[in-house]
Short mmCIF file of C-alpha atoms and ligand atoms in Angstrom, two decimals:
data_model
loop_
_atom_site.label_atom_id
_atom_site.label_comp_id
_atom_site.label_asym_id
_atom_site.label_seq_id
_atom_site.Cartn_x
_atom_site.Cartn_y
_atom_site.Cartn_z
CA MET A 194 0.01 -0.11 0.08
CA THR A 195 1.48 3.41 -1.11
CA GLN A 196 1.53 6.03 2.13
CA ILE A 197 -1.24 8.21 0.38
CA ASP A 198 -3.23 4.78 -0.04
CA ARG A 199 -2.38 4.28 3.91
CA LEU A 200 -3.16 7.79 4.70
CA ARG A 201 -6.44 7.48 3.63
CA SER A 202 -7.34 4.15 4.55
CA LEU A 203 -6.81 5.69 8.20
CA GLY A 204 -9.41 8.23 7.18
CA LEU A 205 -7.15 11.51 6.64
CA PHE A 206 -8.68 12.38 3.69
CA ASP A 207 -12.11 12.01 5.30
CA ALA A 208 -11.84 13.42 8.69
CA ARG A 209 -13.33 16.94 10.03
CA VAL A 210 -11.22 17.23 13.35
CA PRO A 211 -10.18 20.21 15.56
CA ARG A 212 -6.79 22.02 15.11
CA TYR A 213 -6.94 22.02 19.00
CA THR A 214 -5.43 25.53 19.61
CA SER A 215 -7.56 24.40 22.85
CA TYR A 216 -8.50 21.93 24.65
CA PRO A 217 -11.85 21.78 24.87
CA THR A 218 -12.15 23.07 21.23
CA ALA A 219 -14.29 26.53 21.22
CA PRO A 220 -17.75 24.60 20.36
CA VAL A 221 -17.97 23.12 23.41
CA PHE A 222 -17.56 26.24 25.79
CA SER A 223 -21.13 27.00 27.41
CA ALA A 224 -23.27 30.05 27.66
CA ASP A 225 -23.49 28.85 31.50
CA ILE A 226 -20.20 30.70 31.69
CA GLY A 227 -19.79 34.15 31.62
CA ALA A 228 -18.61 37.22 32.97
CA ALA A 229 -19.21 36.47 36.71
CA HIS A 230 -16.92 33.94 36.59
CA GLN A 231 -14.53 36.03 34.17
CA ALA A 232 -14.33 38.62 36.71
CA ALA A 233 -13.42 35.80 40.08
CA ALA A 234 -11.07 34.44 37.88
CA LEU A 235 -9.38 37.78 36.44
CA ALA A 236 -9.76 39.25 40.01
CA GLY A 237 -7.84 35.89 41.76
CA LEU A 238 -5.05 36.56 39.18
CA ASP A 239 -1.57 35.97 40.95
CA PRO A 240 0.26 39.00 40.20
CA ALA A 241 3.90 37.82 40.07
CA GLU A 242 2.75 36.05 36.73
CA PRO A 243 3.09 38.33 33.86
CA VAL A 244 0.48 37.88 31.31
CA SER A 245 -0.41 37.51 27.65
CA VAL A 246 -2.71 39.81 26.14
CA TYR A 247 -4.49 39.11 22.68
CA ILE A 248 -6.34 41.89 21.08
CA HIS A 249 -9.03 41.34 18.10
CA ILE A 250 -9.81 44.15 15.74
CA PRO A 251 -12.65 43.20 13.86
CA PHE A 252 -12.03 45.20 10.47
CA CYS A 253 -11.01 44.79 7.34
CA GLU A 254 -11.08 47.31 4.55
CA ARG A 255 -11.60 44.64 1.74
CA LEU A 256 -13.08 40.96 2.76
CA CYS A 257 -11.40 38.28 0.74
CA TRP A 258 -13.52 35.89 -0.15
CA PHE A 259 -11.40 33.01 1.50
CA CYS A 260 -11.28 33.80 5.11
CA ALA A 261 -12.90 32.52 7.72
CA CYS A 262 -11.25 35.58 10.44
CA ARG A 263 -14.28 37.11 12.47
CA THR A 264 -14.29 40.83 11.07
CA GLN A 265 -16.34 42.73 8.96
CA GLY A 266 -15.42 45.38 5.81
CA THR A 267 -15.57 48.78 6.42
CA GLN A 268 -14.30 51.88 4.30
CA THR A 269 -14.44 54.33 6.57
CA LEU A 270 -12.45 54.85 10.50
CA THR A 271 -15.47 56.06 12.25
CA PRO A 272 -16.45 52.43 13.52
CA VAL A 273 -12.37 51.53 14.06
CA GLU A 274 -12.22 54.95 16.12
CA ASN A 275 -15.30 53.93 17.79
CA TYR A 276 -14.18 50.17 18.76
CA ILE A 277 -10.66 51.61 19.64
CA GLY A 278 -13.19 53.75 22.32
CA THR A 279 -15.02 51.10 23.60
CA LEU A 280 -11.40 48.35 24.28
CA GLU A 281 -10.09 51.78 26.28
CA GLN A 282 -13.86 51.11 28.36
CA GLU A 283 -12.94 47.39 28.53
CA LEU A 284 -9.41 48.11 29.53
CA ALA A 285 -11.15 50.48 32.55
CA LEU A 286 -13.20 47.88 33.32
CA LEU A 287 -10.13 45.19 33.77
CA LYS A 288 -7.80 47.85 36.35
CA GLU A 289 -11.35 47.43 38.75
CA THR A 290 -10.79 43.77 38.10
CA LEU A 291 -7.48 42.61 38.24
CA PRO A 292 -5.03 42.50 41.07
CA ALA A 293 -2.55 45.82 41.44
CA GLY A 294 0.77 45.20 40.41
CA LEU A 295 -0.05 42.60 37.42
CA ARG A 296 2.25 43.32 33.95
CA MET A 297 2.13 42.31 30.48
CA GLY A 298 4.38 39.84 28.82
CA ARG A 299 2.97 39.63 25.61
CA MET A 300 0.94 41.10 23.27
CA HIS A 301 -0.69 40.63 19.95
CA TRP A 302 -2.99 42.26 17.94
CA GLY A 303 -5.10 40.18 15.88
CA GLY A 304 -7.89 40.42 13.32
CA GLY A 305 -9.37 41.21 11.21
CA THR A 306 -6.64 43.79 10.47
CA PRO A 307 -4.90 45.72 13.21
CA THR A 308 -3.37 48.08 10.74
CA ILE A 309 -5.94 49.74 9.59
CA LEU A 310 -5.41 51.76 12.62
CA PRO A 311 -3.87 54.88 11.75
CA PRO A 312 -0.48 56.01 13.97
CA ALA A 313 -2.67 58.14 16.27
CA LEU A 314 -5.27 54.99 16.91
CA ILE A 315 -2.01 52.56 17.25
CA HIS A 316 -0.18 54.69 20.06
CA ARG A 317 -4.07 55.40 21.52
CA LEU A 318 -4.78 51.60 21.96
CA ALA A 319 -0.81 50.85 22.64
CA GLN A 320 -0.98 53.25 25.46
CA ALA A 321 -4.35 52.28 27.15
CA VAL A 322 -2.94 48.86 27.50
CA LYS A 323 0.38 49.25 29.06
CA ALA A 324 -1.54 51.79 31.39
CA VAL A 325 -3.39 48.89 32.97
CA LEU A 326 -1.18 46.07 32.49
CA PRO A 327 2.94 47.35 32.31
CA PRO A 328 4.95 45.83 30.06
CA THR A 329 7.69 43.85 31.26
CA GLU A 330 11.06 45.03 30.30
CA ASP A 331 10.93 41.65 27.82
CA CYS A 332 7.62 42.05 26.53
CA GLU A 333 7.37 40.88 23.29
CA PHE A 334 4.67 41.96 21.17
CA SER A 335 3.35 41.14 17.43
CA VAL A 336 0.32 42.26 15.14
CA GLU A 337 -0.83 40.98 12.07
CA ILE A 338 0.44 43.28 9.56
CA ASP A 339 -1.82 42.99 5.99
CA PRO A 340 0.54 44.89 3.57
CA THR A 341 -1.72 46.59 1.45
CA MET A 342 -3.24 48.27 4.36
CA VAL A 343 0.39 49.51 5.92
CA ASP A 344 2.62 52.41 5.52
CA THR A 345 5.62 53.35 7.06
CA PRO A 346 4.21 55.57 8.96
CA LYS A 347 1.76 52.80 11.06
CA ILE A 348 5.01 50.69 11.15
CA ALA A 349 7.20 53.15 12.82
CA ALA A 350 3.83 53.52 15.37
CA LEU A 351 4.14 50.13 16.18
CA ALA A 352 7.47 49.82 16.54
CA ALA A 353 7.58 53.09 18.54
CA GLU A 354 5.36 50.96 20.72
CA GLY A 355 7.91 48.24 20.63
CA MET A 356 6.59 45.58 18.37
CA THR A 357 8.63 42.89 18.15
CA ARG A 358 7.49 40.90 15.61
CA ALA A 359 5.37 41.17 12.50
CA SER A 360 2.94 38.24 10.71
CA ILE A 361 2.59 39.21 7.18
CA GLY A 362 -0.54 37.97 5.83
CA ILE A 363 0.54 36.56 2.12
CA GLN A 364 -1.52 33.67 1.21
CA ASP A 365 0.12 32.89 -2.28
CA PHE A 366 1.96 35.29 -4.96
CA ASP A 367 -0.07 33.78 -8.00
CA PRO A 368 -2.82 36.65 -9.89
CA LEU A 369 -4.83 33.57 -10.58
CA VAL A 370 -5.47 32.28 -7.30
CA GLN A 371 -5.03 35.34 -5.58
CA GLN A 372 -8.00 37.20 -7.92
CA ALA A 373 -9.92 33.86 -6.71
CA ILE A 374 -9.60 34.27 -3.05
CA GLY A 375 -10.71 37.98 -3.63
CA ARG A 376 -7.23 39.47 -2.58
CA MET A 377 -5.16 41.12 -5.12
CA GLN A 378 -1.59 41.60 -3.27
CA PRO A 379 1.37 42.62 -5.33
CA PHE A 380 4.68 41.13 -4.64
CA ASP A 381 6.18 44.86 -4.99
CA VAL A 382 4.19 45.60 -1.98
CA THR A 383 4.80 42.52 -0.18
CA ARG A 384 8.15 43.43 -0.64
CA ALA A 385 7.96 46.93 0.41
CA CYS A 386 6.45 45.95 3.34
CA VAL A 387 9.19 43.86 4.85
CA ASP A 388 12.07 46.45 4.06
CA ASP A 389 9.93 48.83 6.05
CA LEU A 390 9.61 46.62 9.00
CA ARG A 391 13.32 45.78 8.44
CA ASP A 392 14.27 49.04 8.51
CA ALA A 393 12.23 49.89 11.19
CA GLY A 394 14.36 47.39 13.57
CA ILE A 395 11.83 44.49 13.65
CA GLY A 396 13.75 41.88 14.18
CA SER A 397 11.30 38.81 13.94
CA LEU A 398 9.06 38.49 10.44
CA ASN A 399 6.61 35.53 10.20
CA ALA A 400 5.25 35.22 6.79
CA ASP A 401 1.69 33.25 6.30
CA LEU A 402 0.65 31.16 3.62
CA VAL A 403 -2.22 29.09 2.68
CA TYR A 404 -2.17 25.37 0.81
CA GLY A 405 -4.94 23.97 -0.80
CA LEU A 406 -6.21 27.31 -2.29
CA PRO A 407 -8.36 27.51 -5.99
CA HIS A 408 -6.30 27.07 -8.58
CA GLN A 409 -2.95 26.14 -6.93
CA ASN A 410 -0.73 23.42 -8.34
CA ALA A 411 3.06 22.30 -8.18
CA ALA A 412 4.37 25.05 -10.59
CA ARG A 413 2.11 27.99 -9.33
CA LEU A 414 3.25 27.07 -5.93
CA ASP A 415 6.96 26.96 -6.53
CA ASP A 416 6.77 30.59 -7.85
CA THR A 417 5.02 31.42 -4.45
CA LEU A 418 7.87 29.71 -2.22
CA ASP A 419 10.41 31.76 -4.37
CA LYS A 420 8.91 34.60 -4.13
CA VAL A 421 8.29 34.23 -0.11
CA LEU A 422 12.27 32.89 0.30
CA ASP A 423 13.26 35.75 -1.16
CA LEU A 424 11.35 37.82 1.25
CA GLY A 425 13.86 36.31 3.92
CA PRO A 426 11.22 35.54 6.90
CA ASP A 427 12.48 34.01 10.51
CA ARG A 428 9.07 31.95 10.33
CA ILE A 429 6.55 30.43 8.06
CA ALA A 430 2.68 29.50 9.25
CA LEU A 431 1.32 27.24 6.35
CA PHE A 432 -2.29 26.68 7.06
CA GLY A 433 -4.17 24.19 5.43
CA TYR A 434 -7.32 26.64 3.11
CA ALA A 435 -10.23 25.52 5.91
CA HIS A 436 -13.37 25.46 3.20
CA VAL A 437 -16.07 26.69 5.78
CA PRO A 438 -18.80 27.98 3.83
CA TRP A 439 -21.51 27.03 6.62
CA MET A 440 -19.74 29.20 8.93
CA SER A 441 -17.64 32.33 6.55
CA LYS A 442 -20.47 32.95 4.27
CA ARG A 443 -18.05 35.14 2.03
CA GLN A 444 -16.15 31.74 1.52
CA LYS A 445 -19.25 30.63 -1.10
CA LEU A 446 -17.84 33.42 -3.49
CA ILE A 447 -14.95 30.46 -3.87
CA ASP A 448 -15.75 28.15 -6.86
CA ALA A 449 -15.43 25.06 -4.35
CA ALA A 450 -14.96 23.35 -8.35
CA SER A 451 -11.62 25.43 -8.72
CA LEU A 452 -10.54 23.51 -5.03
CA PRO A 453 -7.77 21.18 -5.30
CA GLN A 454 -8.70 17.85 -4.42
CA GLU A 455 -7.53 15.48 -1.35
CA VAL A 456 -4.75 13.77 -2.87
CA ALA A 457 -3.02 17.33 -4.60
CA ARG A 458 -3.70 19.58 -1.85
CA TYR A 459 -1.61 16.87 0.93
CA ARG A 460 1.16 17.01 -2.20
CA LEU A 461 0.95 20.74 -2.25
CA ALA A 462 1.54 20.71 1.61
CA GLU A 463 4.68 18.26 1.00
CA ARG A 464 6.03 20.19 -1.27
CA ALA A 465 6.34 23.80 0.15
CA ALA A 466 7.56 21.78 3.68
CA ASP A 467 10.42 19.47 1.20
CA ARG A 468 10.63 23.27 0.20
CA PHE A 469 11.12 24.92 3.11
CA ARG A 470 13.39 22.36 4.88
CA GLY A 471 15.71 22.73 1.96
CA ALA A 472 15.88 26.34 2.75
CA GLY A 473 17.20 25.82 5.87
CA PHE A 474 13.79 25.97 8.25
CA THR A 475 13.23 23.57 10.97
CA PRO A 476 9.40 22.35 10.83
CA ILE A 477 7.40 23.49 13.99
CA GLY A 478 4.50 21.49 15.09
CA ILE A 479 1.91 20.74 12.36
CA ASP A 480 2.03 23.80 10.17
CA HIS A 481 4.90 25.86 11.04
CA PHE A 482 8.66 26.49 9.70
CA ALA A 483 11.04 28.74 11.65
CA ARG A 484 14.86 29.15 11.08
CA PRO A 485 17.00 27.63 13.81
CA GLY A 486 17.75 29.99 16.58
CA ASP A 487 14.23 31.73 16.11
CA GLY A 488 12.52 31.94 18.99
CA LEU A 489 9.87 29.38 17.79
CA GLU A 490 12.79 26.82 16.97
CA LEU A 491 14.28 27.53 20.27
CA ALA A 492 11.18 26.80 22.40
CA ALA A 493 10.56 23.85 20.06
CA ARG A 494 13.84 22.12 20.87
CA THR A 495 13.83 22.77 24.83
CA GLY A 496 10.14 21.45 24.98
CA ARG A 497 9.13 24.75 25.68
CA LEU A 498 6.63 25.09 22.81
CA ARG A 499 2.72 26.06 23.30
CA ARG A 500 -0.19 26.04 21.72
CA ASN A 501 -2.91 28.84 21.73
CA PHE A 502 -5.54 30.79 19.68
CA GLN A 503 -2.78 31.85 17.76
CA GLY A 504 -0.71 28.66 16.60
CA TYR A 505 2.71 27.84 18.29
CA VAL A 506 3.78 30.15 20.25
CA ASP A 507 7.22 29.99 22.35
CA ASP A 508 4.52 32.31 25.06
CA SER A 509 5.50 31.21 29.20
CA CYS A 510 2.47 32.89 29.96
CA ALA A 511 -0.10 30.73 31.65
CA THR A 512 -2.79 33.20 31.15
CA LEU A 513 -4.10 35.17 28.07
CA ILE A 514 -6.33 38.20 28.79
CA GLY A 515 -8.62 38.43 25.39
CA LEU A 516 -9.95 41.57 24.61
CA GLY A 517 -12.46 42.79 22.44
CA ALA A 518 -15.45 41.22 20.27
CA SER A 519 -15.09 37.53 20.20
CA SER A 520 -11.68 37.78 21.89
CA ILE A 521 -11.39 34.03 24.24
CA SER A 522 -9.03 34.18 27.48
CA ARG A 523 -6.96 31.78 29.03
CA LEU A 524 -7.84 32.10 32.83
CA PRO A 525 -6.39 29.48 35.75
CA ALA A 526 -10.37 28.25 36.18
CA GLY A 527 -10.28 28.07 32.17
CA TYR A 528 -11.93 29.48 29.57
CA VAL A 529 -14.15 32.93 29.14
CA GLN A 530 -15.12 33.87 25.44
CA ASN A 531 -16.14 37.77 24.55
CA ALA A 532 -19.80 37.86 22.97
CA PRO A 533 -18.60 37.30 19.45
CA ALA A 534 -20.47 39.69 17.61
CA THR A 535 -19.04 43.45 17.81
CA PRO A 536 -22.45 44.71 18.21
CA ALA A 537 -23.25 42.62 20.96
CA TYR A 538 -19.64 43.00 22.31
CA VAL A 539 -20.02 46.89 22.85
CA GLN A 540 -23.48 46.84 24.34
CA ARG A 541 -21.98 44.85 26.78
CA ILE A 542 -19.10 47.18 27.78
CA GLU A 543 -20.93 50.04 27.75
CA ALA A 544 -23.36 48.99 30.26
CA GLY A 545 -20.40 48.97 31.88
CA GLU A 546 -19.85 44.70 32.46
CA LEU A 547 -17.04 42.37 31.61
CA ALA A 548 -18.36 41.01 27.90
CA ALA A 549 -17.73 37.36 28.60
CA VAL A 550 -20.84 35.41 27.56
CA ARG A 551 -19.51 31.54 27.28
CA GLY A 552 -16.34 29.70 28.65
CA HIS A 553 -15.40 26.47 29.92
CA VAL A 554 -14.37 25.96 33.68
CA MET A 555 -12.00 23.46 33.50
CA THR A 556 -11.61 20.15 35.67
CA ASP A 557 -8.46 18.47 36.87
CA GLU A 558 -9.45 15.71 33.80
CA ASP A 559 -9.47 18.57 31.16
CA LEU A 560 -5.85 20.20 32.22
CA MET A 561 -4.86 16.85 31.96
CA ARG A 562 -6.38 16.28 28.55
CA ALA A 563 -5.22 19.56 27.08
CA ARG A 564 -1.78 19.27 28.12
CA ALA A 565 -1.55 15.85 26.39
CA ILE A 566 -3.40 17.20 23.43
CA GLU A 567 -0.70 19.79 23.60
CA MET A 568 2.15 17.50 23.68
CA ILE A 569 0.85 15.43 20.81
CA MET A 570 0.45 18.70 18.58
CA CYS A 571 3.72 20.49 19.56
CA ASP A 572 5.88 17.83 20.20
CA PHE A 573 4.58 14.31 18.64
CA ARG A 574 4.49 12.52 21.52
CA LEU A 575 2.59 12.14 25.00
CA ASP A 576 4.74 11.34 27.87
CA LEU A 577 2.96 9.58 30.55
CA GLU A 578 5.90 10.24 32.77
CA ALA A 579 5.17 13.64 33.03
CA LEU A 580 1.48 13.73 32.93
CA HIS A 581 1.80 11.76 36.45
CA GLU A 582 4.33 14.04 37.90
CA ARG A 583 1.78 17.04 37.34
CA PHE A 584 -1.58 15.04 37.80
CA GLY A 585 -1.03 11.99 39.49
CA ALA A 586 -2.83 8.69 39.32
CA MET A 587 -5.52 10.70 36.81
CA ALA A 588 -2.81 10.22 33.91
CA ALA A 589 -3.30 6.24 33.93
CA ARG A 590 -6.67 6.96 32.27
CA LEU A 591 -4.68 7.46 28.90
CA ARG A 592 -3.94 3.88 29.05
CA PRO A 593 -7.08 2.96 27.15
CA GLU A 594 -6.67 6.10 24.01
CA ILE A 595 -3.31 4.61 23.65
CA ALA A 596 -4.13 1.30 23.06
CA ALA A 597 -6.86 2.60 20.71
CA VAL A 598 -4.54 4.66 19.04
CA ALA A 599 -1.92 2.04 18.30
CA ALA A 600 -4.65 -0.32 17.02
CA ARG A 601 -5.97 2.02 14.60
CA PHE A 602 -2.86 3.78 13.03
CA GLY A 603 -0.23 0.70 13.69
CA ASP A 604 3.67 1.78 13.06
CA LEU A 605 2.48 5.32 12.07
CA VAL A 606 2.74 5.91 15.63
CA GLU A 607 4.88 4.09 18.39
CA VAL A 608 3.37 3.02 21.39
CA THR A 609 6.22 2.93 24.21
CA SER A 610 5.94 2.09 28.27
CA THR A 611 5.96 5.93 28.71
CA GLY A 612 3.17 6.73 26.48
CA LEU A 613 3.38 7.22 22.69
CA THR A 614 5.63 8.86 19.88
CA VAL A 615 4.27 10.01 16.40
CA PRO A 616 7.52 9.71 14.00
CA PRO A 617 7.86 11.86 11.09
CA ASP A 618 5.84 9.31 8.91
CA GLY A 619 3.19 9.91 10.76
CA ARG A 620 3.09 13.24 11.58
CA VAL A 621 0.27 14.48 9.09
CA LEU A 622 -2.12 12.60 11.55
CA ALA A 623 -1.63 14.65 14.61
CA ARG A 624 -4.75 16.31 14.72
CA LEU A 625 -6.77 12.62 14.31
CA VAL A 626 -4.01 11.41 16.94
CA ALA A 627 -5.43 14.62 19.29
CA HIS A 628 -8.69 13.77 18.71
CA VAL A 629 -8.70 10.11 20.38
CA PHE A 630 -7.64 12.03 24.07
CA ASP A 631 -10.78 14.55 23.41
CA ALA A 632 -13.21 13.79 25.98
CA HIS A 633 -15.58 16.69 24.86
CA ALA A 634 -15.48 15.87 20.97
CA PRO A 635 -19.19 17.48 20.17
CA GLU A 636 -21.05 15.21 18.28
CA GLY A 637 -21.65 15.97 14.70
CA ALA A 638 -19.51 19.31 14.96
CA ARG A 639 -18.40 20.45 11.54
CA TYR A 640 -14.63 21.21 11.63
CA SER A 641 -12.39 22.07 8.51
CA GLN A 642 -10.22 19.57 6.31
CA ALA A 643 -7.88 17.24 8.90
CA SER A 644 -5.37 17.07 6.13
C1 LIG B 756 -6.15 37.73 10.74
S1 LIG B 756 -5.96 37.37 9.02
C2 LIG B 756 -3.49 38.00 8.94
C3 LIG B 756 -4.56 39.44 9.22
C4 LIG B 756 -4.71 40.68 7.81
N1 LIG B 756 -5.71 40.71 8.38
C5 LIG B 756 -4.01 40.31 6.84
O1 LIG B 756 -5.39 39.72 5.54
O2 LIG B 756 -3.21 40.47 5.61
C6 LIG B 756 -5.06 35.62 9.39
C7 LIG B 756 -4.45 34.41 8.95
O3 LIG B 756 -5.38 33.57 9.10
C8 LIG B 756 -4.91 33.04 8.02
N2 LIG B 756 -6.81 32.19 6.99
C9 LIG B 756 -7.77 33.54 7.51
N3 LIG B 756 -9.05 32.59 6.45
C10 LIG B 756 -8.51 30.90 6.35
C11 LIG B 756 -9.23 29.72 5.93
N4 LIG B 756 -10.36 30.04 5.79
N5 LIG B 756 -7.86 28.84 6.22
C12 LIG B 756 -6.62 28.72 6.56
N6 LIG B 756 -6.19 30.19 6.67
C13 LIG B 756 -6.74 30.91 7.24
C14 LIG B 756 -4.61 33.24 6.78
O4 LIG B 756 -3.64 32.99 6.49
C15 LIG B 756 -4.51 34.47 7.37
O5 LIG B 756 -3.36 35.46 6.97
S1 LIG B 757 -7.37 37.99 4.96
FE1 LIG B 757 -6.96 39.51 6.44
S2 LIG B 757 -7.69 41.08 5.29
FE2 LIG B 757 -8.57 39.42 4.36
S3 LIG B 757 -10.42 39.39 5.20
FE3 LIG B 757 -8.79 38.27 6.36
S4 LIG B 757 -8.63 39.08 8.14
FE4 LIG B 757 -9.24 40.73 6.77
#
């Protein structure tokens, strides 16, 4: 049997399983958990432990058809400016709730398009956050950058506020692919953005690419990869296109007949991965690549790689505070999510209430399974001894699942007396392996393709 036939027989091309950026995954969150839980968990934080902060900016000037992010189009800055005002109010509510002395070790601005903010709003937002959560000396600040929606003054403003990493949206450089996903982005514009970022002293650049897009084939992909490598990123995220038109209505504009089929899609991902390895990048987890010495590569090498809503991170903060519409916070007691729709979020904050409307309180077993799944997604191994050390005898509850994984995946996983390891040939199955340990997997939930 060929490798492709094996992967097919194991269900890789049919499976729809989560990407496990959290455990349990967001569809499991309950409406019984809300602002009261959020307030209690925030008040109970240890001020000696710096926190990560995520800020969601749900606005874009153009709405790309392929995009599944929570965002809305706007041609004027009025709603954006109003939204920054709401974030300031949310920060004021946090200030009343958080223990004194808490500091920020990481900040990430995502969206949507954070670079829709003009310099004055960039400064206003950054200053508002820092006033409530002063940054640690080594605080890292990363921002998602749309090269078509940024200019030198915006980059200068972000750099002045301490941006240390820029994550640049690229997806694909081929004009036919760009047309089919409703996102025109000339290479020259991207090159100018990268040059500006380097000139501003931004030391770490990440490039976001997507495989499995309409009309992508080997030749077109090769051309995109040449251009991406020419830009000299430090990290690359290579996401599989998630075609979920039932969730993201604008994807209905994409002709499903132009999407590469399962095996072609798998080969595109392999082709890009081979190319990145050949260019000296280290594969990280299921979909990232990093240059040796980059923070993500160091974290992977030293067992400090973590997974959160931003994907793979080398973030050591246990707590993540999410601000803005739809943002998810990871607090010691569990997860809370702000009202997903911007008007509902604004209404909550304007009424003087924290904005969480859903969440999940973690049991001890949830915490153990979350760490087990994170180990599989980050390190391609499940270390029962480490779980036993941290969670005690409960770790043995995973033994039946380990046996189930061995029976299902054969030599594409190696079961040992201390857990399991997924060797390179089986790594494409990581989401499926992780899914076996998911005790909350909702019946009938529709996730994106596993490959
Ligand atoms: C918020 S966007 C990036 C920032 C900025 N708005 C831009 O477009 O450059 C985050 C990233 O998510 C990824 N993404 C969005 N929709 C996706 C989908 N349907 N499937 C896979 N990746 C997707 C893209 O790589 C995108 O760059
Ligand atoms: S890819 Fe970026 S610019 Fe395009 S719709 Fe999504 S968030 Fe907006």
